[in-house]
PDB file of C-alpha atoms in Angstrom:
ATOM      1  CA  UNK A  85      88.715 160.067 127.683  1.00 55.00           C
ATOM      2  CA  UNK A  86      90.153 160.182 124.161  1.00 74.00           C
ATOM      3  CA  UNK A  87      93.522 161.795 123.665  1.00 83.00           C
ATOM      4  CA  UNK A  88      93.371 165.093 121.770  1.00 90.00           C
ATOM      5  CA  UNK A  89      95.894 166.314 119.230  1.00 93.00           C
ATOM      6  CA  UNK A  90      96.371 169.466 121.304  1.00 94.00           C
ATOM      7  CA  UNK A  91      97.507 167.285 124.217  1.00 95.00           C
ATOM      8  CA  UNK A  92     100.035 165.493 121.990  1.00 96.00           C
ATOM      9  CA  UNK A  93     101.331 168.824 120.675  1.00 97.00           C
ATOM     10  CA  UNK A  94     101.585 170.386 124.144  1.00 97.00           C
ATOM     11  CA  UNK A  95     103.492 167.400 125.558  1.00 97.00           C
ATOM     12  CA  UNK A  96     105.914 167.375 122.637  1.00 97.00           C
ATOM     13  CA  UNK A  97     106.582 171.112 122.771  1.00 97.00           C
ATOM     14  CA  UNK A  98     106.993 170.996 126.558  1.00 97.00           C
ATOM     15  CA  UNK A  99     109.610 168.224 126.257  1.00 97.00           C
ATOM     16  CA  UNK A 100     111.377 169.076 122.992  1.00 98.00           C
ATOM     17  CA  UNK A 101     110.696 172.782 122.372  1.00 97.00           C
ATOM     18  CA  UNK A 102     111.356 174.040 118.859  1.00 97.00           C
ATOM     19  CA  UNK A 103     112.809 170.687 117.711  1.00 97.00           C
ATOM     20  CA  UNK A 104     109.176 169.644 117.090  1.00 98.00           C
ATOM     21  CA  UNK A 105     107.209 171.890 114.742  1.00 97.00           C
ATOM     22  CA  UNK A 106     104.897 172.155 111.709  1.00 97.00           C
ATOM     23  CA  UNK A 107     101.886 170.569 113.428  1.00 97.00           C
ATOM     24  CA  UNK A 108      99.010 169.707 111.102  1.00 96.00           C
ATOM     25  CA  UNK A 109      95.779 167.714 111.284  1.00 93.00           C
ATOM     26  CA  UNK A 110      95.045 166.038 107.946  1.00 88.00           C
ATOM     27  CA  UNK A 111      91.862 163.977 108.093  1.00 87.00           C
ATOM     28  CA  UNK A 112      92.435 161.390 110.824  1.00 86.00           C
ATOM     29  CA  UNK A 113      96.239 161.685 110.989  1.00 94.00           C
ATOM     30  CA  UNK A 114      98.009 164.257 113.145  1.00 96.00           C
ATOM     31  CA  UNK A 115     101.381 165.080 111.590  1.00 97.00           C
ATOM     32  CA  UNK A 116     104.434 167.107 112.537  1.00 98.00           C
ATOM     33  CA  UNK A 117     108.125 167.527 111.784  1.00 98.00           C
ATOM     34  CA  UNK A 118     111.011 166.705 114.083  1.00 98.00           C
ATOM     35  CA  UNK A 119     114.664 167.713 113.850  1.00 97.00           C
ATOM     36  CA  UNK A 120     116.740 164.690 112.870  1.00 97.00           C
ATOM     37  CA  UNK A 121     119.007 164.963 115.908  1.00 96.00           C
ATOM     38  CA  UNK A 122     116.115 164.271 118.342  1.00 97.00           C
ATOM     39  CA  UNK A 123     113.966 161.833 116.346  1.00 97.00           C
ATOM     40  CA  UNK A 124     114.845 158.786 118.464  1.00 97.00           C
ATOM     41  CA  UNK A 125     114.133 160.681 121.691  1.00 97.00           C
ATOM     42  CA  UNK A 126     110.753 161.855 120.346  1.00 98.00           C
ATOM     43  CA  UNK A 127     109.759 158.359 119.218  1.00 98.00           C
ATOM     44  CA  UNK A 128     110.837 156.859 122.538  1.00 97.00           C
ATOM     45  CA  UNK A 129     108.843 159.533 124.376  1.00 98.00           C
ATOM     46  CA  UNK A 130     105.716 158.869 122.267  1.00 98.00           C
ATOM     47  CA  UNK A 131     105.999 155.156 122.972  1.00 98.00           C
ATOM     48  CA  UNK A 132     106.713 155.342 126.700  1.00 97.00           C
ATOM     49  CA  UNK A 133     104.526 158.249 127.812  1.00 96.00           C
ATOM     50  CA  UNK A 134     101.683 156.750 129.917  1.00 95.00           C
ATOM     51  CA  UNK A 135      99.026 158.969 128.316  1.00 95.00           C
ATOM     52  CA  UNK A 136     100.222 158.958 124.696  1.00 96.00           C
ATOM     53  CA  UNK A 137     101.010 155.212 124.342  1.00 96.00           C
ATOM     54  CA  UNK A 138     102.028 155.122 120.667  1.00 97.00           C
ATOM     55  CA  UNK A 139     103.199 151.517 121.001  1.00 96.00           C
ATOM     56  CA  UNK A 140     102.928 150.506 117.349  1.00 97.00           C
ATOM     57  CA  UNK A 141     105.150 151.585 114.469  1.00 98.00           C
ATOM     58  CA  UNK A 142     102.927 151.145 111.428  1.00 97.00           C
ATOM     59  CA  UNK A 143     105.418 152.242 108.811  1.00 97.00           C
ATOM     60  CA  UNK A 144     108.765 153.875 108.205  1.00 97.00           C
ATOM     61  CA  UNK A 145     109.767 155.000 104.729  1.00 97.00           C
ATOM     62  CA  UNK A 146     111.957 157.406 102.815  1.00 97.00           C
ATOM     63  CA  UNK A 147     111.131 160.226 100.415  1.00 96.00           C
ATOM     64  CA  UNK A 148     113.445 162.032  98.016  1.00 95.00           C
ATOM     65  CA  UNK A 149     112.871 165.738  97.299  1.00 94.00           C
ATOM     66  CA  UNK A 150     115.642 166.585  94.787  1.00 91.00           C
ATOM     67  CA  UNK A 151     114.363 170.142  94.230  1.00 92.00           C
ATOM     68  CA  UNK A 152     114.590 171.087  97.935  1.00 93.00           C
ATOM     69  CA  UNK A 153     117.660 172.797  99.354  1.00 94.00           C
ATOM     70  CA  UNK A 154     120.396 170.328 100.274  1.00 93.00           C
ATOM     71  CA  UNK A 155     119.507 170.203 104.007  1.00 94.00           C
ATOM     72  CA  UNK A 156     115.988 168.952 103.166  1.00 96.00           C
ATOM     73  CA  UNK A 157     116.495 166.670 100.150  1.00 96.00           C
ATOM     74  CA  UNK A 158     115.560 163.446 101.946  1.00 97.00           C
ATOM     75  CA  UNK A 159     112.930 162.683 104.532  1.00 98.00           C
ATOM     76  CA  UNK A 160     112.184 159.717 106.725  1.00 98.00           C
ATOM     77  CA  UNK A 161     108.493 159.389 107.532  1.00 98.00           C
ATOM     78  CA  UNK A 162     107.302 157.436 110.582  1.00 98.00           C
ATOM     79  CA  UNK A 163     103.676 156.391 111.125  1.00 98.00           C
ATOM     80  CA  UNK A 164     102.727 155.432 114.672  1.00 98.00           C
ATOM     81  CA  UNK A 165      99.465 154.181 116.150  1.00 97.00           C
ATOM     82  CA  UNK A 166      97.923 154.291 119.601  1.00 96.00           C
ATOM     83  CA  UNK A 167      95.612 151.261 119.615  1.00 94.00           C
ATOM     84  CA  UNK A 168      93.975 152.207 122.917  1.00 93.00           C
ATOM     85  CA  UNK A 169      92.603 155.474 121.508  1.00 92.00           C
ATOM     86  CA  UNK A 170      92.794 154.511 117.812  1.00 92.00           C
ATOM     87  CA  UNK A 171      94.934 157.593 117.184  1.00 94.00           C
ATOM     88  CA  UNK A 172      97.446 157.796 114.343  1.00 95.00           C
ATOM     89  CA  UNK A 173     100.353 160.186 113.900  1.00 97.00           C
ATOM     90  CA  UNK A 174     102.821 160.914 111.119  1.00 98.00           C
ATOM     91  CA  UNK A 175     106.307 162.177 111.930  1.00 98.00           C
ATOM     92  CA  UNK A 176     108.607 163.535 109.250  1.00 98.00           C
ATOM     93  CA  UNK A 177     112.279 164.335 109.650  1.00 98.00           C
ATOM     94  CA  UNK A 178     114.349 165.893 106.869  1.00 98.00           C
ATOM     95  CA  UNK A 179     117.927 164.903 106.090  1.00 97.00           C
ATOM     96  CA  UNK A 180     120.875 166.384 104.254  1.00 95.00           C
ATOM     97  CA  UNK A 181     121.116 165.346 100.597  1.00 93.00           C
ATOM     98  CA  UNK A 182     124.906 165.040 100.582  1.00 92.00           C
ATOM     99  CA  UNK A 183     124.948 162.583 103.486  1.00 94.00           C
ATOM    100  CA  UNK A 184     121.448 161.378 104.407  1.00 96.00           C
ATOM    101  CA  UNK A 185     121.656 159.738 107.808  1.00 96.00           C
ATOM    102  CA  UNK A 186     119.557 159.466 110.946  1.00 98.00           C
ATOM    103  CA  UNK A 187     119.706 157.374 114.110  1.00 98.00           C
ATOM    104  CA  UNK A 188     118.111 153.942 113.946  1.00 97.00           C
ATOM    105  CA  UNK A 189     115.008 153.132 115.973  1.00 98.00           C
ATOM    106  CA  UNK A 190     115.410 149.372 115.500  1.00 97.00           C
ATOM    107  CA  UNK A 191     116.213 149.084 119.214  1.00 96.00           C
ATOM    108  CA  UNK A 192     112.896 150.804 120.067  1.00 96.00           C
ATOM    109  CA  UNK A 193     110.677 148.936 117.592  1.00 97.00           C
ATOM    110  CA  UNK A 194     111.958 145.583 116.304  1.00 95.00           C
ATOM    111  CA  UNK A 195     109.864 145.917 113.144  1.00 95.00           C
ATOM    112  CA  UNK A 196     111.911 148.999 112.202  1.00 97.00           C
ATOM    113  CA  UNK A 197     114.822 146.681 111.416  1.00 97.00           C
ATOM    114  CA  UNK A 198     113.298 145.560 108.113  1.00 96.00           C
ATOM    115  CA  UNK A 199     111.800 148.981 107.304  1.00 97.00           C
ATOM    116  CA  UNK A 200     115.127 150.762 107.802  1.00 97.00           C
ATOM    117  CA  UNK A 201     116.927 148.211 105.654  1.00 97.00           C
ATOM    118  CA  UNK A 202     114.368 148.679 102.890  1.00 97.00           C
ATOM    119  CA  UNK A 203     114.701 152.471 103.123  1.00 97.00           C
ATOM    120  CA  UNK A 204     118.477 152.173 102.981  1.00 96.00           C
ATOM    121  CA  UNK A 205     118.230 149.775 100.032  1.00 95.00           C
ATOM    122  CA  UNK A 206     116.049 152.065  97.931  1.00 94.00           C
ATOM    123  CA  UNK A 207     117.067 155.575  99.055  1.00 95.00           C
ATOM    124  CA  UNK A 208     120.582 155.185 100.483  1.00 95.00           C
ATOM    125  CA  UNK A 209     119.619 156.675 103.852  1.00 97.00           C
ATOM    126  CA  UNK A 210     122.087 155.544 106.509  1.00 97.00           C
ATOM    127  CA  UNK A 211     120.489 154.512 109.811  1.00 98.00           C
ATOM    128  CA  UNK A 212     123.195 155.020 112.420  1.00 97.00           C
ATOM    129  CA  UNK A 213     123.345 152.180 114.946  1.00 96.00           C
ATOM    130  CA  UNK A 214     121.301 149.734 112.870  1.00 96.00           C
ATOM    131  CA  UNK A 215     122.382 146.166 113.743  1.00 94.00           C
ATOM    132  CA  UNK A 216     122.680 144.947 110.132  1.00 93.00           C
ATOM    133  CA  UNK A 217     122.239 147.768 107.635  1.00 93.00           C
ATOM    134  CA  UNK A 218     122.649 146.157 104.229  1.00 92.00           C
ATOM    135  CA  UNK A 219     120.554 145.645 101.133  1.00 90.00           C
ATOM    136  CA  UNK A 220     117.452 143.560 101.658  1.00 87.00           C
ATOM    137  CA  UNK A 221     115.652 143.429  98.275  1.00 89.00           C
ATOM    138  CA  UNK A 222     118.185 144.586  95.669  1.00 86.00           C
ATOM    139  CA  UNK A 223     121.448 142.919  94.749  1.00 87.00           C
ATOM    140  CA  UNK A 224     124.400 143.629  97.027  1.00 87.00           C
ATOM    141  CA  UNK A 225     126.454 144.648  93.964  1.00 86.00           C
ATOM    142  CA  UNK A 226     124.109 147.531  93.124  1.00 84.00           C
ATOM    143  CA  UNK A 227     125.813 150.915  93.451  1.00 83.00           C
ATOM    144  CA  UNK A 228     122.714 153.089  92.991  1.00 83.00           C
ATOM    145  CA  UNK A 229     119.501 153.557  94.945  1.00 87.00           C
ATOM    146  CA  UNK A 230     116.498 153.007  92.664  1.00 83.00           C
ATOM    147  CA  UNK A 231     113.906 155.185  94.456  1.00 85.00           C
ATOM    148  CA  UNK A 232     116.009 158.312  94.181  1.00 83.00           C
ATOM    149  CA  UNK A 233     114.692 160.673  91.545  1.00 83.00           C
ATOM    150  CA  UNK A 234     117.999 160.713  89.664  1.00 76.00           C
ATOM    151  CA  UNK A 235     117.717 156.962  89.056  1.00 64.00           C
ATOM    152  CA  UNK A 236     116.876 156.410  85.362  1.00 58.00           C
ATOM    153  CA  UNK A 237     113.405 155.122  84.584  1.00 60.00           C
ATOM    154  CA  UNK A 238     114.703 152.766  81.909  1.00 63.00           C
ATOM    155  CA  UNK A 239     118.027 151.206  81.100  1.00 62.00           C
ATOM    156  CA  UNK A 240     118.825 152.343  77.571  1.00 64.00           C
ATOM    157  CA  UNK A 241     121.500 149.664  77.239  1.00 66.00           C
ATOM    158  CA  UNK A 242     119.152 146.726  77.629  1.00 63.00           C
ATOM    159  CA  UNK A 243     119.252 144.254  74.783  1.00 66.00           C
ATOM    160  CA  UNK A 244     116.813 141.717  76.226  1.00 67.00           C
ATOM    161  CA  UNK A 245     113.640 143.695  75.619  1.00 64.00           C
ATOM    162  CA  UNK A 246     111.831 144.463  72.429  1.00 65.00           C
ATOM    163  CA  UNK A 247     109.953 147.784  72.435  1.00 62.00           C
ATOM    164  CA  UNK A 248     107.273 146.330  70.147  1.00 65.00           C
ATOM    165  CA  UNK A 249     105.953 144.293  73.075  1.00 65.00           C
ATOM    166  CA  UNK A 250     105.395 147.506  75.043  1.00 60.00           C
ATOM    167  CA  UNK A 251     103.462 149.360  72.360  1.00 61.00           C
ATOM    168  CA  UNK A 252     106.489 151.313  71.177  1.00 59.00           C
ATOM    169  CA  UNK A 253     107.758 151.111  67.663  1.00 58.00           C
ATOM    170  CA  UNK A 254     110.573 153.147  66.102  1.00 57.00           C
ATOM    171  CA  UNK A 255     107.959 155.358  64.414  1.00 53.00           C
ATOM    172  CA  UNK A 256     106.113 156.410  67.611  1.00 48.00           C
ATOM    173  CA  UNK A 257     109.075 156.579  70.044  1.00 49.00           C
TER     174      UNK A 257
END
């Protein structure tokens, strides 16, 4: 018998109470929010529960919401998949903008190692307990995080590009 979203929600609320909330069914993905302090426990529960069996972490990424209040300026989004039932879920946890950090799940899903490093590299989100949290795609010397909204779209100090090649001339800029 296929697992229902109501069963997932009931199990989560029974085990984690109000730390799991904002349940929503959007097309074929069941989504919800989790408090950052229990995210690793929730993910471990979803993986190990004999009925739920969300054994596959499809994706982990960051999002920057600069217009939100400081406690909700960053989010880490986890996508998990139950291959037995072909059921997908999306979990979102919000983080403080002044010090965005959350516990690592690299010890639960090995593939999270790369995904957490990428999220750190582009958003500056610190994954506590990650075995090797350092830049993975950008230069180590970089002091900014390019996917944050405050990151400039273009470097005005560049001298190696000619705007004429991009359809911009001094008259139409």
